[in-house]
Coordinates of C-alpha atoms and ligand atoms in Angstrom, one line a residue:
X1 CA -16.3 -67.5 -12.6
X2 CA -15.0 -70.1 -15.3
X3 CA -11.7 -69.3 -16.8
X4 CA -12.9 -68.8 -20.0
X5 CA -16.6 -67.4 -21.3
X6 CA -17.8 -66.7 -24.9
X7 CA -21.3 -65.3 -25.3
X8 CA -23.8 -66.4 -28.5
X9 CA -26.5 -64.1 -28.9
X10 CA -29.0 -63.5 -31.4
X11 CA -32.8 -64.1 -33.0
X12 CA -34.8 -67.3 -32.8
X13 CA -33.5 -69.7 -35.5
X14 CA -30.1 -68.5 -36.2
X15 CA -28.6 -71.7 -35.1
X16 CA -27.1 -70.3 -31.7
X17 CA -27.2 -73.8 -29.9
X18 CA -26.2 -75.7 -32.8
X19 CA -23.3 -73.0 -32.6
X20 CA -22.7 -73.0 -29.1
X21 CA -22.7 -76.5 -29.0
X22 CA -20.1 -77.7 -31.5
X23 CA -18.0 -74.5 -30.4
X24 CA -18.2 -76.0 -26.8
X25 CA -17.1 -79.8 -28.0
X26 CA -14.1 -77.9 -29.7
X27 CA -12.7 -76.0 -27.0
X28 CA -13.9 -78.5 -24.4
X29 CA -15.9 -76.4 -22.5
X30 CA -19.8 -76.6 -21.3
X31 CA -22.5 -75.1 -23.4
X32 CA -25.3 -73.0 -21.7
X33 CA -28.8 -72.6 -23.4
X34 CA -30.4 -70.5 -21.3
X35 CA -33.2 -69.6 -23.9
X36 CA -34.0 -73.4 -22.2
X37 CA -33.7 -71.9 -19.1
X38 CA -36.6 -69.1 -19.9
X39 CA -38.8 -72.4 -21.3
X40 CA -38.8 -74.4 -17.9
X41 CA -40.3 -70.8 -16.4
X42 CA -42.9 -70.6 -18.6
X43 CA -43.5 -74.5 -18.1
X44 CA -43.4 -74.0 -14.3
X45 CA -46.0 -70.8 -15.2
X46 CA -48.1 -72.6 -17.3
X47 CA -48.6 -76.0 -15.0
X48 CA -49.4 -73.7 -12.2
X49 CA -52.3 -72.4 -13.8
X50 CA -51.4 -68.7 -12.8
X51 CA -52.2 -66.0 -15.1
X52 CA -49.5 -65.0 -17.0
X53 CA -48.9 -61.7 -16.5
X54 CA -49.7 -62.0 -12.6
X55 CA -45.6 -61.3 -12.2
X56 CA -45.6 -61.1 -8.3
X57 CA -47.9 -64.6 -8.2
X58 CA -45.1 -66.3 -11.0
X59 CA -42.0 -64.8 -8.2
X60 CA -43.4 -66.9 -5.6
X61 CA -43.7 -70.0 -7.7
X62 CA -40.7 -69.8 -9.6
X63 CA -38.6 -69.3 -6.0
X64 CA -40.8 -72.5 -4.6
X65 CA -39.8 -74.4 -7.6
X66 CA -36.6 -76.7 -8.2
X67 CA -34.9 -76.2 -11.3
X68 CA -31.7 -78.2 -12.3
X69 CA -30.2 -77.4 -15.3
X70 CA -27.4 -80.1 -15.5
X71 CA -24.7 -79.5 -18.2
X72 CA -22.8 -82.6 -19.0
X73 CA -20.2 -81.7 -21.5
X74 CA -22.2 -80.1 -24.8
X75 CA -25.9 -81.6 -23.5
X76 CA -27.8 -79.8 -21.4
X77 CA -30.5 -81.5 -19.0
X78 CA -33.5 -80.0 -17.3
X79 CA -35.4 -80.8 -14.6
X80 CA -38.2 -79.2 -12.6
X81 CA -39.0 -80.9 -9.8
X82 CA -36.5 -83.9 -10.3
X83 CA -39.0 -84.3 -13.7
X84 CA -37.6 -84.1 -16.9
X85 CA -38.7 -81.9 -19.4
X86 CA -35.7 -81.3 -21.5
X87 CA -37.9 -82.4 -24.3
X88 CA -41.6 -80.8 -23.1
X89 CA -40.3 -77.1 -23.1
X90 CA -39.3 -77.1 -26.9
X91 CA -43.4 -77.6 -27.4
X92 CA -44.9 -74.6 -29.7
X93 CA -47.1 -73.6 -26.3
X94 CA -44.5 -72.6 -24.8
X95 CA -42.5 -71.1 -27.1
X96 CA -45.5 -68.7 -28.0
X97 CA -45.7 -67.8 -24.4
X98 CA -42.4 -67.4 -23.4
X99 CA -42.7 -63.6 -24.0
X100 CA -44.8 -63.4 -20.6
X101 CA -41.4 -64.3 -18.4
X102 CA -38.7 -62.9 -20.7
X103 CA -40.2 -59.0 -20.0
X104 CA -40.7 -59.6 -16.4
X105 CA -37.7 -58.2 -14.9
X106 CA -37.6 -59.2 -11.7
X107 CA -38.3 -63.0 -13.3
X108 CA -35.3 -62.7 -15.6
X109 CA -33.0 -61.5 -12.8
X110 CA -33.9 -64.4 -10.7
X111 CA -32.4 -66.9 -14.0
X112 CA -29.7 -64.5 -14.3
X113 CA -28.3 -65.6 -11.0
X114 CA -28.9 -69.1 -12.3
X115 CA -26.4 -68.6 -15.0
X116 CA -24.3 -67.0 -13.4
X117 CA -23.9 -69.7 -11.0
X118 CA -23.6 -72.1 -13.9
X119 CA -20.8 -70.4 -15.4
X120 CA -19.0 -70.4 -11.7
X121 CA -19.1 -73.6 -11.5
X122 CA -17.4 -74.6 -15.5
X123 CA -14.0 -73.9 -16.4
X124 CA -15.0 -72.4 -20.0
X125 CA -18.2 -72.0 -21.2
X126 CA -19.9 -71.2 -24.3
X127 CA -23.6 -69.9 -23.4
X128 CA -26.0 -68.7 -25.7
X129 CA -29.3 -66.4 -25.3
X130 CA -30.8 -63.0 -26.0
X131 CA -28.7 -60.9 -23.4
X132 CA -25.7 -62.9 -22.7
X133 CA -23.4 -60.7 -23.8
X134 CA -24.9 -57.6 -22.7
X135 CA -26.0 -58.0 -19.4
X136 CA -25.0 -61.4 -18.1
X137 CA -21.6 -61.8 -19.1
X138 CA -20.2 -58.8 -19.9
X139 CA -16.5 -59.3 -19.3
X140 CA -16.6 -62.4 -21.2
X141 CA -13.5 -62.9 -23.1
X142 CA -15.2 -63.3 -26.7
X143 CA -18.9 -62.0 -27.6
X144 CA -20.4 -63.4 -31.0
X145 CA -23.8 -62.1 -32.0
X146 CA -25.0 -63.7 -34.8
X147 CA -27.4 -63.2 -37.3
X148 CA -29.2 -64.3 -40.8
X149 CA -32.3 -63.1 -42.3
X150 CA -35.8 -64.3 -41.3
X151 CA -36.4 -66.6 -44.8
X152 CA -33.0 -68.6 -44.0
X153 CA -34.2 -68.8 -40.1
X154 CA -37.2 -70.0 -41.0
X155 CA -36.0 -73.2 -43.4
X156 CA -33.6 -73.9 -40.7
X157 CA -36.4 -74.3 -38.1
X158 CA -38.7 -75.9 -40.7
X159 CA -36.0 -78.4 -42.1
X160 CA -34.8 -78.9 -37.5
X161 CA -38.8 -79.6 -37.3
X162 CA -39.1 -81.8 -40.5
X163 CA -36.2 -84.2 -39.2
X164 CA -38.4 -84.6 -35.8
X165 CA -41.5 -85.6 -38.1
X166 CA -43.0 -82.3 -37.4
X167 CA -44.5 -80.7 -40.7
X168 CA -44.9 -77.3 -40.5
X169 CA -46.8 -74.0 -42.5
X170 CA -43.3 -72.2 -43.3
X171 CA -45.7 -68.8 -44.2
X172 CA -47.3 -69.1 -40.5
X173 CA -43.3 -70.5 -39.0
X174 CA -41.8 -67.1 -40.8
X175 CA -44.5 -64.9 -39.0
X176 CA -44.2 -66.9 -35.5
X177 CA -40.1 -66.2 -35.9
X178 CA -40.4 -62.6 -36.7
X179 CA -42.9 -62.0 -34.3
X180 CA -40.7 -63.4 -31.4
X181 CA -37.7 -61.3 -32.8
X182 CA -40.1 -57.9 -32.3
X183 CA -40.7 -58.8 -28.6
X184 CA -37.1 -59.7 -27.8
X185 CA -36.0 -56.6 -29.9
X186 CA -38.5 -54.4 -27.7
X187 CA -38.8 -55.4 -24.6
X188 CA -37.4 -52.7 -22.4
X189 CA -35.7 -55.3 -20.1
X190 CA -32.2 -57.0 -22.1
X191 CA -33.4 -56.4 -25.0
X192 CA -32.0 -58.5 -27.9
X193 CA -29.2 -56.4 -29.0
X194 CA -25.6 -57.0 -29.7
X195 CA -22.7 -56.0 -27.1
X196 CA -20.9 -53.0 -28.0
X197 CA -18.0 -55.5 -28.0
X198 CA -19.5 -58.3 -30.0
X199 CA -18.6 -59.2 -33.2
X200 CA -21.4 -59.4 -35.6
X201 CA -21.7 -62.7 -38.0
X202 CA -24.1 -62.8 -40.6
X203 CA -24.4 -66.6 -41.1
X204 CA -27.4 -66.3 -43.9
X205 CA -25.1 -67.6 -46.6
X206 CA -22.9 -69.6 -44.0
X207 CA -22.9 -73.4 -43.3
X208 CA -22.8 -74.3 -39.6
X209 CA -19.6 -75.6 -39.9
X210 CA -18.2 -72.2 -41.6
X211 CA -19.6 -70.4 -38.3
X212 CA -18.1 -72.3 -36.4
X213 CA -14.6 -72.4 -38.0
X214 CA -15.3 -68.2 -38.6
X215 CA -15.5 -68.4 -34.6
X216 CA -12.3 -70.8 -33.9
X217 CA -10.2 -68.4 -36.3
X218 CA -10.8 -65.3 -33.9
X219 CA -10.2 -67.4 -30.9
X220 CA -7.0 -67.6 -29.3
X221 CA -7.9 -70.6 -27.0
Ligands
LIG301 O1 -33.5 -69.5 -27.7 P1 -34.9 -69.9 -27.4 O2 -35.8 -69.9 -28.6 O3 -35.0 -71.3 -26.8 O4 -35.5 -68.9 -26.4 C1 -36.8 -68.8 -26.0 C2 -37.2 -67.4 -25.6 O5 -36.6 -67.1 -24.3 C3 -36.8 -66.3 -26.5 O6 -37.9 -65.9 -27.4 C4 -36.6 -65.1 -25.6 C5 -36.2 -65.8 -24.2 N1 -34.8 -65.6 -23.9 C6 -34.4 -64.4 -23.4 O7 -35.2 -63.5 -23.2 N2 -33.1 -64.3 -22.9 C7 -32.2 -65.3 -23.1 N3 -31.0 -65.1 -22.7 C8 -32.6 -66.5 -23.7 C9 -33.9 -66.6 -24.1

């Protein structure tokens, strides 16, 4: 296991990978999005033409399929099938069914090995997710668990999405977000909750940077 791990959890939008990212380039360490991770799945579910909820049909594929998720520094690459999709899995389609994998438990345990094997291979790394903290990681040496409320998410996706070219209904973004929050929240399987351990950073009124340096000041590293 790397040396040194620091979990980032929280709800869609909160700016966990922009986070995770510049934290990582800081501290020289990789950066882990394995929200990604749960994407490529879905993509790999979705190409397959399987039905969605047929879990024992989506084992079989996802153990026949070849994932690399290659962290260079603060990027993150994937790859299914030695075909890049690091761009294709941010796509609305699959972000609206992402929910299918996320609740199948036996699918999530088989990218929790993933990570873990990831993190083996790093020195320090700074992942991010819904459960990193709580079930993956948890004897990571720092646990953040950030938050902000849905209105601030949303502009930060909408403005993210605006500098792609992508226009967007903000009303119809806001209800997508909080909708996605209400699954992670209650799925019975790693739900999106924070650690017991983690410390809680309400980043509504925050600039990225200030999260960041909030991070740096209560890290000894
Ligand atoms: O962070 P993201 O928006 O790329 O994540 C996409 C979805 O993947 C999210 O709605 C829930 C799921 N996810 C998860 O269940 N556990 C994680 N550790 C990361 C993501």
């Amino acid at each position: 296991m790397a040396n040194l791990i620091i979990t980032i959890d929280g709800p869609a939008g909160v700016g966990k990978s922009s986070t995770a990212k510049k934290l990582a380039q800081k501290l020289d360490a990789a950066f882990l999005d394995t929200g990604a991770m749960y994407r490529a799945a879905t993509l790999t579910a979705m190409q397959s033409g399987c039905k969605l909820d047929d879990i024992a049909a989506l084992e079989k594929i996802i153990d026949a399929t070849n994932f690399k998720f290659q962290i260079t520094g603060n990027q993150m690459t994937v790859k299914i099938n030695d075909t890049d999709v690091t761009e294709q899995i941010r796509d609305t389609n699959i972000t609206d069914n992402v929910h299918f994998i996320a609740s199948a438990p036996s699918l999530r345990q088989r990218l929790v090995k993933m990570q873990r094997q990831l993190a083996s291979e790093q020195r320090k790394i700074v992942t991010e997710g819904r459960d990193q903290g709580t079930v993956v990681f948890p004897n990571a040496d720092y646990k953040f668990f950030l938050t902000a409320d849905a209105a601030k998410r949303t502009k930060r996706r909408a403005d993210e999405l605006a500098q792609k070219g992508i226009k967007v209904d903000a009303g119809k973004l806001q209800q997508d977000i909080e909708k996605r929050d209400d699954s992670d929240r209650n799925r019975s399987t790693a739900p999106l909750v924070p650690a017991k351990d983690a410390v809680i950073i309400d980043n509504t009124t925050l600039t990225l940077e200030q999260t960041v340096n909030k991070i740096m000041e209560l890290i000894k590293h």
